[in-house]
């Protein structure tokens, strides 16, 4: 609510530990079951734009896939970050 059409669902502004040259990570969350939901043209445009600025972008089908991608980027999931 209140954001631009197609804007990604999750943005991590901390540089990914395994990819420190990237400014952060962007995830577009989609439904995994019963059938995968489709990615809109507006979502594709946002992901392409952010990717061109060096952000790591991925479409993830379900929370499990999103958590796995964050782990692959070097983030620790489920532990305090020290904010």
CSV table of C-alpha atoms in Angstrom, one decimal:
chain,number,residue,atom,x,y,z
A,1,UNK,CA,0.0,0.0,0.0
A,2,UNK,CA,1.2,3.4,-0.9
A,3,UNK,CA,4.1,2.3,-3.1
A,4,UNK,CA,4.5,2.3,-6.8
A,5,UNK,CA,2.8,-0.4,-8.9
A,6,UNK,CA,5.1,-3.4,-9.2
A,7,UNK,CA,7.6,-2.3,-6.6
A,8,UNK,CA,9.3,-5.3,-5.0
A,9,UNK,CA,8.0,-6.9,-1.8
A,10,UNK,CA,11.3,-7.1,0.1
A,11,UNK,CA,14.3,-4.9,0.0
A,12,UNK,CA,17.4,-5.4,2.3
A,13,UNK,CA,19.5,-2.3,2.4
A,14,UNK,CA,22.5,-3.9,4.1
A,15,UNK,CA,25.2,-5.0,1.6
A,16,UNK,CA,25.0,-8.8,1.2
A,17,UNK,CA,28.0,-10.4,3.0
A,18,UNK,CA,28.9,-12.6,0.1
A,19,UNK,CA,28.5,-9.8,-2.5
A,20,UNK,CA,29.7,-6.7,-0.8
A,21,UNK,CA,29.8,-4.7,-4.0
A,22,UNK,CA,26.0,-4.9,-4.3
A,23,UNK,CA,24.0,-2.2,-2.4
A,24,UNK,CA,21.5,-4.7,-1.2
A,25,UNK,CA,19.0,-7.4,-2.1
A,26,UNK,CA,15.6,-7.2,-3.7
A,27,UNK,CA,13.0,-10.0,-3.6
A,28,UNK,CA,9.7,-10.2,-5.4
A,29,UNK,CA,7.6,-12.7,-3.5
A,30,UNK,CA,5.1,-14.8,-5.4
A,31,UNK,CA,2.8,-17.6,-4.4
A,32,UNK,CA,4.3,-21.0,-4.8
A,33,UNK,CA,1.1,-23.2,-4.4
A,34,UNK,CA,-1.4,-24.2,-5.5
A,35,UNK,CA,-0.1,-22.6,-8.7
A,36,UNK,CA,2.7,-20.1,-9.1
A,37,UNK,CA,1.5,-16.6,-9.5
A,38,UNK,CA,2.7,-14.6,-12.5
A,39,UNK,CA,5.2,-11.7,-12.5
A,40,UNK,CA,3.6,-8.5,-13.9
A,41,UNK,CA,5.3,-6.4,-16.5
A,42,UNK,CA,5.6,-3.6,-13.9
A,43,UNK,CA,7.4,-6.0,-11.5
A,44,UNK,CA,9.8,-7.0,-14.3
A,45,UNK,CA,10.6,-3.4,-15.0
A,46,UNK,CA,11.4,-2.6,-11.4
A,47,UNK,CA,13.6,-5.7,-11.1
A,48,UNK,CA,15.5,-4.8,-14.3
A,49,UNK,CA,16.0,-1.2,-13.1
A,50,UNK,CA,17.2,-2.2,-9.7
A,51,UNK,CA,19.5,-4.9,-11.1
A,52,UNK,CA,21.0,-2.3,-13.5
A,53,UNK,CA,22.0,-0.3,-10.4
A,54,UNK,CA,23.8,-3.4,-9.0
A,55,UNK,CA,21.1,-4.7,-6.6
A,56,UNK,CA,20.8,-8.5,-6.4
A,57,UNK,CA,17.3,-9.2,-7.5
A,58,UNK,CA,15.3,-12.4,-7.5
A,59,UNK,CA,11.7,-13.7,-7.9
A,60,UNK,CA,11.1,-16.1,-5.1
A,61,UNK,CA,8.1,-18.5,-4.9
A,62,UNK,CA,7.3,-18.8,-1.3
A,63,UNK,CA,9.1,-17.8,2.0
A,64,UNK,CA,11.3,-20.9,2.0
A,65,UNK,CA,12.8,-20.0,-1.4
A,66,UNK,CA,13.3,-16.3,-0.2
A,67,UNK,CA,15.0,-17.4,3.0
A,68,UNK,CA,17.3,-19.7,1.0
A,69,UNK,CA,18.2,-16.9,-1.4
A,70,UNK,CA,19.0,-14.6,1.6
A,71,UNK,CA,21.3,-17.3,3.1
A,72,UNK,CA,23.0,-17.7,-0.3
A,73,UNK,CA,23.7,-14.0,-0.2
A,74,UNK,CA,25.4,-14.5,3.2
A,75,UNK,CA,22.7,-13.1,5.5
A,76,UNK,CA,21.9,-14.9,8.8
A,77,UNK,CA,18.2,-15.8,9.1
A,78,UNK,CA,16.5,-16.0,12.4
A,79,UNK,CA,19.2,-14.6,14.6
A,80,UNK,CA,19.4,-11.0,16.0
A,81,UNK,CA,21.3,-8.6,13.8
A,82,UNK,CA,22.2,-6.2,16.5
A,83,UNK,CA,19.9,-3.3,15.5
